[in-house]
Structures are given as structure tokens and as C-alpha cells.
Short mmCIF file of C-alpha atoms and ligand atoms in Angstrom, two decimals:
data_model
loop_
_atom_site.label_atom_id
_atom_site.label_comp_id
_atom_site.label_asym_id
_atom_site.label_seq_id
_atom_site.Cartn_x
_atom_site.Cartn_y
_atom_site.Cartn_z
CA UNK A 221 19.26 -9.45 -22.00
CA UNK A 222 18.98 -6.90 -19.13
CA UNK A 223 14.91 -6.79 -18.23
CA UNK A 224 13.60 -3.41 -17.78
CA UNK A 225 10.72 -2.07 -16.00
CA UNK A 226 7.73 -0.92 -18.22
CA UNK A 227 7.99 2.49 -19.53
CA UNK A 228 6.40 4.94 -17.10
CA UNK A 229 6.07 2.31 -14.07
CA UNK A 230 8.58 3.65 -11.47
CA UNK A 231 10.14 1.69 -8.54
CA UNK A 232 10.01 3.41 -5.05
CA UNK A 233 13.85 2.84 -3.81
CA UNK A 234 13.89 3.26 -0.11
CA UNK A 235 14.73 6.81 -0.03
CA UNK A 236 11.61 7.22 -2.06
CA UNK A 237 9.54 5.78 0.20
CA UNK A 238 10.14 7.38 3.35
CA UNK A 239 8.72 10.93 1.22
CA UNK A 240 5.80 9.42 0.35
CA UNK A 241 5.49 7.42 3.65
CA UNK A 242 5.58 10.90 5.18
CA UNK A 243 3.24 12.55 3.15
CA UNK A 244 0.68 9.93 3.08
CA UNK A 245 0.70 9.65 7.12
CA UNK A 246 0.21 13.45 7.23
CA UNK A 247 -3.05 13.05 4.84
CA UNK A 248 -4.26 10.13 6.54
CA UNK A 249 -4.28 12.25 10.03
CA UNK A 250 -6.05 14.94 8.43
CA UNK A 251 -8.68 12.45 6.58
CA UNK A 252 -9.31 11.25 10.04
CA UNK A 253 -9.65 14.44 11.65
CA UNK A 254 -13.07 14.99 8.73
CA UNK A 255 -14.29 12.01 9.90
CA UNK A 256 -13.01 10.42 6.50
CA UNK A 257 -12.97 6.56 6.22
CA UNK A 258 -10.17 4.61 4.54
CA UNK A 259 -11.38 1.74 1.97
CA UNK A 260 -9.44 -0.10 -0.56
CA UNK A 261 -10.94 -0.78 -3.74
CA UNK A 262 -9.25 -3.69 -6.51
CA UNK A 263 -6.68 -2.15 -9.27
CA UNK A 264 -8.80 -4.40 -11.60
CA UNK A 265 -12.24 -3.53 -13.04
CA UNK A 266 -14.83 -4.23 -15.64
CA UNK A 267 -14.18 -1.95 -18.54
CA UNK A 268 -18.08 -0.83 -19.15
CA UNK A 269 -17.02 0.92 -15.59
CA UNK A 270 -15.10 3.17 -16.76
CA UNK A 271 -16.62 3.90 -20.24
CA UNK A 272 -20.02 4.65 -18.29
CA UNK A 273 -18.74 6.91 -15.49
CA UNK A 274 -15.55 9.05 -16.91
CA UNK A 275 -17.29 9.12 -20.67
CA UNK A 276 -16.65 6.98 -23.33
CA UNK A 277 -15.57 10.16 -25.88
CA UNK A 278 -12.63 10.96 -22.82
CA UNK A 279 -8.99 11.11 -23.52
CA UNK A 280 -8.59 8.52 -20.47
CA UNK A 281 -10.93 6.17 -21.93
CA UNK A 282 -10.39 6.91 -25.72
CA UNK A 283 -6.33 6.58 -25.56
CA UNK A 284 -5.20 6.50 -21.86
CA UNK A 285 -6.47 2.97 -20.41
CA UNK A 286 -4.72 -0.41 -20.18
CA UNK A 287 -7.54 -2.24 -21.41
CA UNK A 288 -7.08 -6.15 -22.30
CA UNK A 289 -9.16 -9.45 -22.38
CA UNK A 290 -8.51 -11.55 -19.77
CA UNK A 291 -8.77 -15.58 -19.74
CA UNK A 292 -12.39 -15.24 -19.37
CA UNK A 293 -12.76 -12.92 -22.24
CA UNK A 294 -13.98 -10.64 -20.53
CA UNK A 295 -12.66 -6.58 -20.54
CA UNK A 296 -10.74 -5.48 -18.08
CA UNK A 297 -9.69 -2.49 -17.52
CA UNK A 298 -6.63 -1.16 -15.11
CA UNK A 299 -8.03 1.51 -13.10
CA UNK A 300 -7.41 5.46 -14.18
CA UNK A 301 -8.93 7.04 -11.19
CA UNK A 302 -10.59 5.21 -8.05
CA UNK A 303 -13.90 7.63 -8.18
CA UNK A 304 -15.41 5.60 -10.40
CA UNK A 305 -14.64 2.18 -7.82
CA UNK A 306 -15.68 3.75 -5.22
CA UNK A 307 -19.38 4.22 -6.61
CA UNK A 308 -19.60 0.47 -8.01
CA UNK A 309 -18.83 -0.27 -4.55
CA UNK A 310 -21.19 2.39 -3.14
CA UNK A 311 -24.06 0.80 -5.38
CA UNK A 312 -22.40 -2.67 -4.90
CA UNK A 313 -22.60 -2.86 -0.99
CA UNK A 314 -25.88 -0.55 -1.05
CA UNK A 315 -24.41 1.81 1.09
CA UNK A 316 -27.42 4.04 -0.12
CA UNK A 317 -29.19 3.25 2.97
CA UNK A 318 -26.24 3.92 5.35
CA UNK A 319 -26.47 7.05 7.33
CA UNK A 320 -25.06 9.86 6.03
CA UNK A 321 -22.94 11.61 5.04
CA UNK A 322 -20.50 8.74 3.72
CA UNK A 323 -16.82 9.94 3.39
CA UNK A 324 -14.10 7.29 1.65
CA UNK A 325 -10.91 8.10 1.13
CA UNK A 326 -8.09 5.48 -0.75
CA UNK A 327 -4.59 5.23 -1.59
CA UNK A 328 -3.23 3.59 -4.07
CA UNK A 329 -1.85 3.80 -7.60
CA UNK A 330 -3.92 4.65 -10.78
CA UNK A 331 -2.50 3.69 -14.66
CA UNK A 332 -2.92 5.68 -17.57
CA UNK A 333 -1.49 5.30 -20.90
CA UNK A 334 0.37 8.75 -21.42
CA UNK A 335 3.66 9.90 -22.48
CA UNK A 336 5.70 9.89 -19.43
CA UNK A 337 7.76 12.94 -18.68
CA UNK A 338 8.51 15.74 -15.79
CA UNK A 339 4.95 14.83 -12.86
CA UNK A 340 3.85 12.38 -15.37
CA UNK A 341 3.81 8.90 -15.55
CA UNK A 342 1.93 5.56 -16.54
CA UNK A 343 1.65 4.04 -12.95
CA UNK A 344 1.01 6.89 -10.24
CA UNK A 345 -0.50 7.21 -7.15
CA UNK A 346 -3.20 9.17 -5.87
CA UNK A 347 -4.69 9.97 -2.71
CA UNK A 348 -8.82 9.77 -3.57
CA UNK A 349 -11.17 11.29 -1.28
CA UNK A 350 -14.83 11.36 -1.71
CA UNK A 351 -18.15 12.49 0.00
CA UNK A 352 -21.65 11.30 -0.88
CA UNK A 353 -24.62 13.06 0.81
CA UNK A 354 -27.33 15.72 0.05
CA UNK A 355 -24.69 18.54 -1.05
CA UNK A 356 -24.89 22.19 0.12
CA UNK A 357 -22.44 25.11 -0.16
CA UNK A 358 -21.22 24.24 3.19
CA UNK A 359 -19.90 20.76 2.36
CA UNK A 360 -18.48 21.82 -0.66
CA UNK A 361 -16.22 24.64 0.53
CA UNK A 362 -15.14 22.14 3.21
CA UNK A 363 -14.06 19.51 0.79
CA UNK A 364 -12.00 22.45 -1.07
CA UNK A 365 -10.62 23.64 2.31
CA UNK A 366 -9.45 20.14 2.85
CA UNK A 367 -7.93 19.54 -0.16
CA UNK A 368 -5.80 23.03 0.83
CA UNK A 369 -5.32 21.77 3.70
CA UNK A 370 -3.57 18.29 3.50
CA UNK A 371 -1.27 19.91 0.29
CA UNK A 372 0.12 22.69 2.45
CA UNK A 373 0.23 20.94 6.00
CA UNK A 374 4.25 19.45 5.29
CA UNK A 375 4.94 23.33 4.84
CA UNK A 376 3.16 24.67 7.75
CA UNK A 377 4.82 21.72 9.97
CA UNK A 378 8.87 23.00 9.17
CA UNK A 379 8.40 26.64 8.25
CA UNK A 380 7.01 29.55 10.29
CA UNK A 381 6.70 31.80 6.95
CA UNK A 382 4.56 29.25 4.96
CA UNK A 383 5.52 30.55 1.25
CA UNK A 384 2.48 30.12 -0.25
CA UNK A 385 3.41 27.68 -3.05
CA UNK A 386 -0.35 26.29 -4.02
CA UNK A 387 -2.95 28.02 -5.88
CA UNK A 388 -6.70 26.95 -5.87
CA UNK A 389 -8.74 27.75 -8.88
CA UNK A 390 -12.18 27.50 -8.90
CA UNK A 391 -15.35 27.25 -11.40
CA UNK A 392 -18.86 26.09 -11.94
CA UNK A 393 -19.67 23.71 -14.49
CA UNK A 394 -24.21 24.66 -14.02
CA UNK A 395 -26.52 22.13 -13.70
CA UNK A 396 -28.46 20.32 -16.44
CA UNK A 397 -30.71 23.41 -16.30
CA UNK A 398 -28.05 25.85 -17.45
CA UNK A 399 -25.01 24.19 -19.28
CA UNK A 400 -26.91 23.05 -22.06
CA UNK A 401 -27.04 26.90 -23.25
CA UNK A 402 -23.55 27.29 -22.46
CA UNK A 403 -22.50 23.79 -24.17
CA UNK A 404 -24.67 24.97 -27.34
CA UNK A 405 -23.11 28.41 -27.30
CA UNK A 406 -19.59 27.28 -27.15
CA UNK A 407 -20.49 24.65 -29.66
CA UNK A 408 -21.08 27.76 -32.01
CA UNK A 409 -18.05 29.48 -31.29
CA UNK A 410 -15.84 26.50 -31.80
CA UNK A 411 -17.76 25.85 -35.43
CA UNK A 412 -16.62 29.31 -36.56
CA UNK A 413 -13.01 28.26 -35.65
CA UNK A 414 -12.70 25.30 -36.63
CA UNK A 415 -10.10 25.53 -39.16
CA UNK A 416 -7.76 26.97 -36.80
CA UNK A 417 -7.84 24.14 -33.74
CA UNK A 418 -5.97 20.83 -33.56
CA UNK A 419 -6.89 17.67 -35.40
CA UNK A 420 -8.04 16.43 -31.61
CA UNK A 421 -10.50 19.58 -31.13
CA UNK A 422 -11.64 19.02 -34.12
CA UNK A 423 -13.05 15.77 -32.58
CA UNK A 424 -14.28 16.96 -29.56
CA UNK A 425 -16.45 19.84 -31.16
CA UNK A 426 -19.17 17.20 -31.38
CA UNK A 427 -18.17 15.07 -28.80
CA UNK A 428 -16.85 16.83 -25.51
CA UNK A 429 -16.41 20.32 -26.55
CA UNK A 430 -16.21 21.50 -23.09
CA UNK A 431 -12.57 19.50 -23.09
CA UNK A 432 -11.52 22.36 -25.95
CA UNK A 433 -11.09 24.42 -23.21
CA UNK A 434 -8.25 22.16 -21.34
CA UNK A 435 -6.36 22.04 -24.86
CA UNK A 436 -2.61 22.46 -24.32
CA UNK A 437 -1.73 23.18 -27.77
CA UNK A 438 -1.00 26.94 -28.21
CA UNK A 439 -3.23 28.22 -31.37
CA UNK A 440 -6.50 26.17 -29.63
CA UNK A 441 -5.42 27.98 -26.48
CA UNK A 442 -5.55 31.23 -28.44
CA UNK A 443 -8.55 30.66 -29.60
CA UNK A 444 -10.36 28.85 -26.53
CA UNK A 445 -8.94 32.49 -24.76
CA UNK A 446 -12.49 34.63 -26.59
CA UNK A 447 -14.38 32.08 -26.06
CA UNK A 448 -18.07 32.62 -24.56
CA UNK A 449 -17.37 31.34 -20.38
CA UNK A 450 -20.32 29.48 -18.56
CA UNK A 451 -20.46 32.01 -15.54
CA UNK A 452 -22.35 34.08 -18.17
CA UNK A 453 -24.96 31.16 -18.65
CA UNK A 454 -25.23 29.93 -15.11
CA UNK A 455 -29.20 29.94 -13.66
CA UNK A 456 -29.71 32.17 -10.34
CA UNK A 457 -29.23 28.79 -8.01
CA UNK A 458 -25.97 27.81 -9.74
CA UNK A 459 -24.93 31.16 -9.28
CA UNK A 460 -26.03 31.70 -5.92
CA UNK A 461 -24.34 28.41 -4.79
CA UNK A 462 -21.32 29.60 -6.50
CA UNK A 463 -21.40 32.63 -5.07
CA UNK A 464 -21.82 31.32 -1.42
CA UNK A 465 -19.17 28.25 -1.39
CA UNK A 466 -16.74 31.57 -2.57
CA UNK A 467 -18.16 33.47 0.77
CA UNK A 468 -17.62 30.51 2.93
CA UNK A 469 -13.57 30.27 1.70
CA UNK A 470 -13.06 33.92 1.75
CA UNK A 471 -14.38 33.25 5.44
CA UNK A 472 -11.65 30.89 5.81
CA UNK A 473 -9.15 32.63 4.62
CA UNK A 474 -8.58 30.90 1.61
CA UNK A 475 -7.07 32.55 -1.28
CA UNK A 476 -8.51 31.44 -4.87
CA UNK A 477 -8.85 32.03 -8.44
CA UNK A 478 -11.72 32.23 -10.45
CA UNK A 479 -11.21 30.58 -13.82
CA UNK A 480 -14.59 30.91 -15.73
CA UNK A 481 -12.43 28.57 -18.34
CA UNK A 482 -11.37 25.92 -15.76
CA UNK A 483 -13.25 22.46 -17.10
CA UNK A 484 -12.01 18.70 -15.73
CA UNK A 485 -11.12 16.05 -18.02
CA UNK A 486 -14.21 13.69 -17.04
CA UNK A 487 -17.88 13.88 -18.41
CA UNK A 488 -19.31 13.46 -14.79
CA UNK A 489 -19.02 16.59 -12.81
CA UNK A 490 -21.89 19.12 -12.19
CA UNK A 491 -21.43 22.73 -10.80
CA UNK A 492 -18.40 22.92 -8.44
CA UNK A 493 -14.79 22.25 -9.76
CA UNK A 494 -11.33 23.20 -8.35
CA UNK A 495 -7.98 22.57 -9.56
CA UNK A 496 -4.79 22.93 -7.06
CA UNK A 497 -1.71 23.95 -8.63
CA UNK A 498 1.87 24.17 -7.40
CA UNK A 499 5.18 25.94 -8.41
CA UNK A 500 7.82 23.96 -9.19
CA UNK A 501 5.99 21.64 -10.86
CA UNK A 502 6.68 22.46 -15.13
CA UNK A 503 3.76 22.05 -17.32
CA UNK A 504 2.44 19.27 -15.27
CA UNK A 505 1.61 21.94 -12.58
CA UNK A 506 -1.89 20.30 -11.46
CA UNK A 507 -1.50 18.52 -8.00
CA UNK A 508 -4.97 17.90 -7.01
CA UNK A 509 -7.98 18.48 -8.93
CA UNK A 510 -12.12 17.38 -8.08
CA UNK A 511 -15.54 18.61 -8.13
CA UNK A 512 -19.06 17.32 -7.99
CA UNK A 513 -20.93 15.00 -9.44
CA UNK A 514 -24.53 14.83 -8.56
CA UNK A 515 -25.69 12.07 -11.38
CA UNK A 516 -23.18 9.48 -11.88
CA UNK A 517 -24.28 6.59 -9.07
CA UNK A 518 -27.72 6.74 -10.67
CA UNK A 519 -26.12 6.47 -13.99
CA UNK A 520 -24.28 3.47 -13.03
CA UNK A 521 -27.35 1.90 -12.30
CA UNK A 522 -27.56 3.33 -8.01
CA UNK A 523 -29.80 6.13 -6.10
CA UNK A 524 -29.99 9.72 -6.76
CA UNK A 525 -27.26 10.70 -4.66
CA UNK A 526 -25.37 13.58 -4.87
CA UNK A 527 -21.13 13.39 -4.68
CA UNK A 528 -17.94 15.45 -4.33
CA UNK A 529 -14.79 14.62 -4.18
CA UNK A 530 -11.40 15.47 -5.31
CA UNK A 531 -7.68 13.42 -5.97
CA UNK A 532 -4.02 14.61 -4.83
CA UNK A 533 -1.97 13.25 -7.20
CA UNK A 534 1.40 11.83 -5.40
CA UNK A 535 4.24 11.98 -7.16
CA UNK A 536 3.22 15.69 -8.11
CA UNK A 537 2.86 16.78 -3.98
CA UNK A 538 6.09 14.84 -3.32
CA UNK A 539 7.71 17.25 -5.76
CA UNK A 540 6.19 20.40 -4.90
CA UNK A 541 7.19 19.82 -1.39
CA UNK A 542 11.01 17.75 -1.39
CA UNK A 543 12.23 19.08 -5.04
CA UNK A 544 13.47 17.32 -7.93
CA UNK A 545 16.71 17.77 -10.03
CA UNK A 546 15.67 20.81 -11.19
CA UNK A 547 14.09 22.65 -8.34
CA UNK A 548 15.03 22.50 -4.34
CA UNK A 549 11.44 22.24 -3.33
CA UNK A 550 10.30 23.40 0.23
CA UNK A 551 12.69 21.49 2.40
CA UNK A 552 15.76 19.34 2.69
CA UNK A 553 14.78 15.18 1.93
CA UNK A 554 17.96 14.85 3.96
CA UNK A 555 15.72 14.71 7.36
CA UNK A 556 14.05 11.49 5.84
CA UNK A 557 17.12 9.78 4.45
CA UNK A 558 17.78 9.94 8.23
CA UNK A 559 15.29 7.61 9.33
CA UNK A 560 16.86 5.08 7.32
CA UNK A 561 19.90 5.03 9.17
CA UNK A 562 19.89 2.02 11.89
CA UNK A 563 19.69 3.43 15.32
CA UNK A 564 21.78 1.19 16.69
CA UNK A 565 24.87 -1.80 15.27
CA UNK A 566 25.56 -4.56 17.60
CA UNK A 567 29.03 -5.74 17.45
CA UNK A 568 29.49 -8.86 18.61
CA UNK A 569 33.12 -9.89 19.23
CA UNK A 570 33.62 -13.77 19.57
CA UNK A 571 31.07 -16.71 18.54
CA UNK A 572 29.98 -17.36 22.04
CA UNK A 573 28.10 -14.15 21.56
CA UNK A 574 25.92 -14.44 18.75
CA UNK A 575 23.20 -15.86 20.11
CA UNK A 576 23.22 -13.43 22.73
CA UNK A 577 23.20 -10.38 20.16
CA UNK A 578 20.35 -12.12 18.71
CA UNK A 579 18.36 -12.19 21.80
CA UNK A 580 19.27 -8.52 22.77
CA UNK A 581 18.55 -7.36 19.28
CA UNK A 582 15.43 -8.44 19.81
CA UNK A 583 15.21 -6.63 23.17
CA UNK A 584 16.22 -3.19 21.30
CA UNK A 585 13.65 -3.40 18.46
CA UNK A 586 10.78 -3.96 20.48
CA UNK A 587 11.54 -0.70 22.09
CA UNK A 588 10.91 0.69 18.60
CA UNK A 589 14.77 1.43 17.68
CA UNK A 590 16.28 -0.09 14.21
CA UNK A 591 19.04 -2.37 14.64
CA UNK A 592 21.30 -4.57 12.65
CA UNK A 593 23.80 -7.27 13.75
CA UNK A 594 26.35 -8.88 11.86
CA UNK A 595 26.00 -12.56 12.67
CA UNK A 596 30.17 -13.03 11.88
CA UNK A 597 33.38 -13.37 13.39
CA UNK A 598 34.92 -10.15 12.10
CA UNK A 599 37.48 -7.97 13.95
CA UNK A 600 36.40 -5.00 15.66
CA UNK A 601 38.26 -2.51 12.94
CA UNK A 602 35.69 -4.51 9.99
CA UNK A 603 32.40 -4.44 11.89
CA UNK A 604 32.92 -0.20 12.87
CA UNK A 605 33.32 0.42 9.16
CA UNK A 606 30.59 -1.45 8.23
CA UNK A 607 28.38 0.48 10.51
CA UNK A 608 30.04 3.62 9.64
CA UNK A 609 29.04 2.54 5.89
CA UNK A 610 25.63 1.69 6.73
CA UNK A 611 25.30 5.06 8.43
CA UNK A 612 24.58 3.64 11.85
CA UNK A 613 23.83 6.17 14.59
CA UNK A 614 25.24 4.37 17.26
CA UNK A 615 27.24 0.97 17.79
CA UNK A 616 27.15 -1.54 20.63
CA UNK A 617 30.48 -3.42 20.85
CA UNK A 618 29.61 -6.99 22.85
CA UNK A 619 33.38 -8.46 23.71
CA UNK A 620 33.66 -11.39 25.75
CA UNK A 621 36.00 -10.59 28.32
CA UNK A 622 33.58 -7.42 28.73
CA UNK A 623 30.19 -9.33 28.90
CA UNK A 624 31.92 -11.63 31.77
CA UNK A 625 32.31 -8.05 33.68
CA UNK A 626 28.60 -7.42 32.64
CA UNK A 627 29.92 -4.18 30.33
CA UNK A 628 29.38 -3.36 27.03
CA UNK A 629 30.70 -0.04 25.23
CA UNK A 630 28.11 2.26 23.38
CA UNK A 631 29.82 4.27 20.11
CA UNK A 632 27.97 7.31 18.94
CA UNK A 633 29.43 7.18 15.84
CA UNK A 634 28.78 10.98 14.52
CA UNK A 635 30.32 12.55 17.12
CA UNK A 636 33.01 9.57 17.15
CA UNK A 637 32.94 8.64 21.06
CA UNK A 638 32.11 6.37 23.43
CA UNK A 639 31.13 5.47 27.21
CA UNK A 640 30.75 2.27 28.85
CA UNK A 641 27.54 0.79 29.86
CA UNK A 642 27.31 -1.15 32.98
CA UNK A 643 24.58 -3.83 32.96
CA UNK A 644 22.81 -6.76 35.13
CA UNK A 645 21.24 -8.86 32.59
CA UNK A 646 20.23 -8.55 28.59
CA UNK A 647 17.31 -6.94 29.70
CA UNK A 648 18.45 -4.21 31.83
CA UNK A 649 21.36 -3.88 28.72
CA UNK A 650 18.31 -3.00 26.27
CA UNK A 651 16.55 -0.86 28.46
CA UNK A 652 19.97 1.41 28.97
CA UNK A 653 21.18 1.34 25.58
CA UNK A 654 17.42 2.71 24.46
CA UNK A 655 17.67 5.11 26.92
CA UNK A 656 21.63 7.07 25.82
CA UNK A 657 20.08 6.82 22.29
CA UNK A 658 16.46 8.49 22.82
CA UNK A 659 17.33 11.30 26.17
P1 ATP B 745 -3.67 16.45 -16.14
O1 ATP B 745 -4.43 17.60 -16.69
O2 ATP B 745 -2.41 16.84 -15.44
O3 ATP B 745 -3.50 15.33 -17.11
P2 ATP B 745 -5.96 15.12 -15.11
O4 ATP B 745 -7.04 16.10 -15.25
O5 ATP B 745 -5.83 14.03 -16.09
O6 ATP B 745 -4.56 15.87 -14.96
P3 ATP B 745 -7.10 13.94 -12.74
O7 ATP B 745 -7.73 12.84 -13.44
O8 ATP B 745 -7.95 15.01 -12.22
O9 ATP B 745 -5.93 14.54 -13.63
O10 ATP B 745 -6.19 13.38 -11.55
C1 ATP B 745 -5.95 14.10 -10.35
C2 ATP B 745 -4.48 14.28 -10.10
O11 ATP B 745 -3.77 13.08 -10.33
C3 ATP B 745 -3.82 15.28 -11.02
O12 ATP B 745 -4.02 16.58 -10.60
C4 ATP B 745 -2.36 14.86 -10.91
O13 ATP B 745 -1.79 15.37 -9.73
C5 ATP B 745 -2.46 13.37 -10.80
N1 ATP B 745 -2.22 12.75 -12.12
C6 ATP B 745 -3.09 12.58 -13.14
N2 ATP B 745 -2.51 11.95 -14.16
C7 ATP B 745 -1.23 11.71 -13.79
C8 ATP B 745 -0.11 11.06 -14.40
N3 ATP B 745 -0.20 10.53 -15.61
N4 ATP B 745 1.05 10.99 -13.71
C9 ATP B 745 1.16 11.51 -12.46
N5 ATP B 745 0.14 12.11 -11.83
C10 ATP B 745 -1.04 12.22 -12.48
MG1 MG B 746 -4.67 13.72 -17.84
#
């Protein structure tokens, strides 16, 4: 029987990889630029973890983890987002007393049990960024900015008209001052429609009812749309922060939405949330989301210290920006399918000669060019369809009568012609063969 890969795990084939190669190296040099430091943090994790920071009455902790005893007996759970890691660690290393602020940022892939369809899937990757310091508005509208600014820097790299493709949305969650009102407030509401929401909003009356507000299905949506919004309940400093992170973006030019009904799936965060969404994406529209969360390293047992941070999912970027099969995205992948294409084929025509091609091989791909070689006595006709097939850029063709005249010829194999290269020694070879391929 043919073994398949798990339901919603997805390989990365090579033409895969190059996208999110791409994309990752363009965050990284941003992350850098903030003075952002990159950590890695294990896949693996206790399960209290993740109960205690992202709330045990969660849909990622109630139905989404892979959760399972391991030899020790002992619960484990597969991680569903890396904030959580990065406080144990935080609290772990007693980074408390390190000077601050302290940025982390991570890649790597989260798991979550959910139906897998169009930008969602069981095993994805996310690019985690977080910032733990005394917070102001400041700080907070920077973090947003960032987010902004790693999602839309592929499109401001090919295009000079940047269509504007992403969409921030922004709210305030209060403090423990103010949201208590709100929470009791929309706790009232959602009593007097009961009846009418979902089995699953039913649930989270009593248990998370701020999460009613994220319901997809339509009738809760219907009625979650008259529902009382917290910017009505926030206390003069909530609002006054709110009020002066929007200032600082409109400052910077960035375009937003207000959504007084905009809540995040975790228990943890306190005043400041954002959600960026893209076209192109379907239902699954959300490509990075955050906000802060002021209480959770003391709750898992750290300091009072304040946090923000936010998560670009991926797979979700990769399609806003290169397409899928339903959309074209922003621009061609054909650029990147490109840089899998060997630079150069050696051609080696006679045995005396492959040791030779070995050696310059060598030479070429410690200039930085990719290069294949077939180690085989095949005729000339064989070895130029091979490369053709492998979509090699150029081929060297090594004969022996040739390399006794210290000549080689170089084929650029697009435009289908070829000069001869004159050389004094394997070294000299390399260093002329880099050069027709790169000037
Ligand atoms: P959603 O509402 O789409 O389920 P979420 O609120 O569960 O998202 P977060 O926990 O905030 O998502 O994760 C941040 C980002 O990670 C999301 O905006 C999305 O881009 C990505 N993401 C989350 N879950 C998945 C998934 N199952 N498959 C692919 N990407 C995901
Ligand atoms: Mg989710």
C-alpha cells in the first residue's frame, strides 16, 4: 500500500521552496533592520503551556492541538503558535533582567488540528515576532508598521504602482479596568439571543464570549453585527492610547480600519489588536494577526512585563503575493523557478576527463554558480539534451583533443550558441567561464 503524508502536512517541492526562501530572507532583513533577534524555540512542549497562556476554554486548545502522552507519560503538546515558547523561554533563561527592550523573532512551523482547505492547513509556518518591554503608543504603532511593512515589501521590490492588496484592521481589547463592563454587557446581549446562535456560541457565552464575535457562521454573524462594541466601554487611558497609536500610523501613512468588533482567538491579549488581511486569499483572508499582552509572563509564573507581538502566517503571504490556481497573485513565480536552473553543465567528453570536471566543478561552485556534471561516457548529442532537460543556462563541453589545445567551448543554451574559451590551467578555465556567465 502506497503511504501517504498526513492529512494537512504539506511537502515543500523545490519550486516551493525557493517562494518561501524568498519571502522569509526579505522578513529576516527587515527583522534585522528593528533590531529584532532570531531564536529558535523546540516544536515540542509541555501541554499545561499552552492551556495556561492561549486559555484552556480556546478553540486551539479545546479541539485544535496534537496533544499525546509520550513514553514518560507525560503531555505533550505540538506547538500551535510560538508566543507562548517564547515566554517559557523568556521566564526560563530569566531574560527579565536583560536590558531592554527584548525583540525575538522565529520561524518555523506551528500544528493545529483543523479542517484543511484553501490558506489552511494542519502543519504551517509562521513567521513570530515579539517585543517585551515597558509598552507605550510609540512601540506599538511600530510593531503594526512592521508587520505592514515586511507583508508588502515583495510588492514594493517588482512594482512601481504598489496595488495596495493588504488591509490593517485595528481595535482595543481595554484593560482589566474597562473590559470587564464590556465582557458583562456583551454577556447580556448574547443571553437574550441565545436561541438564535450556534451550538459552539452557545458554549462560549459563559466561557469566552468575546470569541462570539469571530463566529463564522452566518445567523451568529447577524446577530454578533448589533451587538454592544468595547470602544463604547473603554476608560479615558485605553482610549487615549488608542487614540494616539492611530495618530502615530496616520503619521506614517498607514491606511487602517477600525473594527470595534475585531477580537483574536487567544485569552491573553490586552488593549491593542490588529489583523492584516489580503485579497486573494478566500475566506481564509487573515495573513498576519497580533496584539498585546501585558499579563501573560507573570501568569506563567515570570515578572510583570508587558508584551506585543504579532505572527505572519506563511503559506497565506506566499499566496497573496505568487497566486494559487485560482488567482495570479502579484507577480510571475516564473523568476524563482529560474534560480533552480543550473548555471552551468560540464560536458565531459572521454574518461580521461572526469576527474578533471570534478576538480573544475569544484572551481565553478565556489565562485557561487550551480553546476552539474555527468560523471559518464555519453556522446555529445545525449549530454546537450540532458542539460537542455535540466534547464541548464549554459554548458561547458570538455573534449580531449580540445583540452590538449587548452580550449573548451561555452554553450548558452537559450539563445542556442556558442564561443570558444581559451584557457592556461583549470583555474584560469573557472575564473573565465564565471565571468561570460555573470557580465
Ligand atoms: P484564523 O482566524 O484564520 O483561524 P487565527 O486567529 O487562528 O487565524 P493566529 O493564531 O492569529 O490565527 O495565527 C496568525 C496567522 O497564522 C494567521 O493570520 C494565519 O495567517 C496563520 N494561520 C493560522 N492558522 C493557520 C492554519 N491552520 N493554516 C495556515 N495558516 C494559519
Ligand atoms: Mg484559527
Amino acid at each position: 500500500m502506497k503511504i501517504q503524508a498526513v492529512r494537512g502536512f504539506k511537502d515543500w517541492l523545490p519550486e516551493d521552496f525557493v517562494k518561501y526562501e524568498y519571502l522569509i530572507n526579505i522578513a529576516r532583513g527587515i527583522l534585522k533592520n528593528y533590531n529584532y533577534k532570531e531564536i529558535k524555540i523546540p516544536i515540542l512542549e509541555k501541554t499545561d503551556l499552552f492551556i495556561r497562556s492561549i486559555g484552556e476554554f480556546t478553540d486551539i486548545v479545546q479541539k485544535e492541538t496534537y496533544t499525546f502522552l509520550d513514553r514518560n507519560k507525560e503531555f505533550l503538546t505540538l506547538r500551535p503558535e510560538a508566543t507562548a515558547g517564547i515566554c517559557r523561554m523568556v521566564i526560563e533563561k530569566g531574560l527579565f533582567v536583560s536590558p531592554k527592550p527584548l525583540k525575538f523573532f522565529t520561524i518555523g512551523p506551528m500544528f493545529r488540528h483543523e479542517r484543511p482547505q484553501k490558506g489552511r492547513l494542519r502543519e504551517f509556518f509562521q513567521i513570530d515576532v515579539e517585543l517585551f518591554s515597558e509598552l507605550n503608543p510609540y512601540i506599538e504603532a511600530e510593531i503594526v508598521f512592521l508587520a505592514m511593512e515586511i507583508l508588502k515589501a515583495p510588492i514594493c521590490l517588482f512594482k512601481e504602482d504598489l496595488p495596495e492588496i493588504y488591509t490593517l484592521e485595528l481595535n482595543s481589547l481595554g484593560c482589566p479596568k474597562c473590559r470587564p463592563k464590556y465582557k458583562e454587557a456583551l454577556i447580556k446581549f448574547l443571553k437574550e439571543k441565545k436561541e438564535i446562535l450556534c451550538e459552539t456560541c452557545k458554549q462560549r457565552i459563559a466561557r469566552n464570549p468575546l470569541r462570539v464575535l469571530d463566529c463564522k457562521v452566518e445567523t451568529c454573524k447577524e446577530v454578533v453585527s448589533k451587538s454592544p462594541v468595547i470602544t463604547e466601554y473603554l476608560c479615558e487611558e485605553c482610549k487615549t492610547h488608542f487614540e494616539n497609536i492611530k495618530d502615530i500610523l496616520k503619521f506614517m501613512g498607514v491606511q487602517y480600519i477600525e473594527n470595534p468588533r475585531l477580537v483574536r482567538g487567544l485569552d491573553y491579549y490586552v488593549r491593542t489588536i490588529f489583523e492584516i488581511k489580503a485579497e486573494g486569499l478566500g475566506a481564509q483572508d487573515t495573513v498576519a494577526a497580533g496584539g498585546r499582552y501585558d499579563f501573560l509572563l507573570k501568569e506563567l509564573g515570570g515578572q510583570h512585563l508587558p508584551a506585543i507581538g504579532f505572527a505572519i502566517g506563511l503559506e497565506r503571504w506566499a499566496i497573496s503575493i505568487f497566486g494559487d490556481k485560482e488567482n495570479k497573485g502579484i507577480f510571475s513565480s516564473e523568476k524563482f523557478l529560474e534560480k533552480l536552473c543550473p548555471d552551468v553543465f560540464i560536458i565531459l567528453l572521454g574518461k580521461e576527463l572526469l576527474m578533471n570536471g570534478l576538480k573544475l566543478a569544484t572551481l565553478l561552485r565556489k565562485k557561487g554558480l550551480r553546476c552539474e556534471v555527468t560523471y559518464e561516457e555519453k556522446s555529445l548529442k545525449a549530454q546537450l539534451k540532458n542539460a537542455d532537460k535540466l534547464s541548464a543556462k549554459y554548458s561547458l563541453i570538455l573534449g580531449e583533443e580540445e583540452i590538449k589545445k587548452r580550449s573548451a567551448i561555452l554553450r548558452d543554451m537559450r539563445k542556442g550558441i556558442q564561443k570558444d574559451i581559451n584557457f592556461e590551467n583549470w583555474e584560469d578555465l573557472s575564473h573565465k567561464v564565471y565571468k561570460e556567465i555573470k557580465e
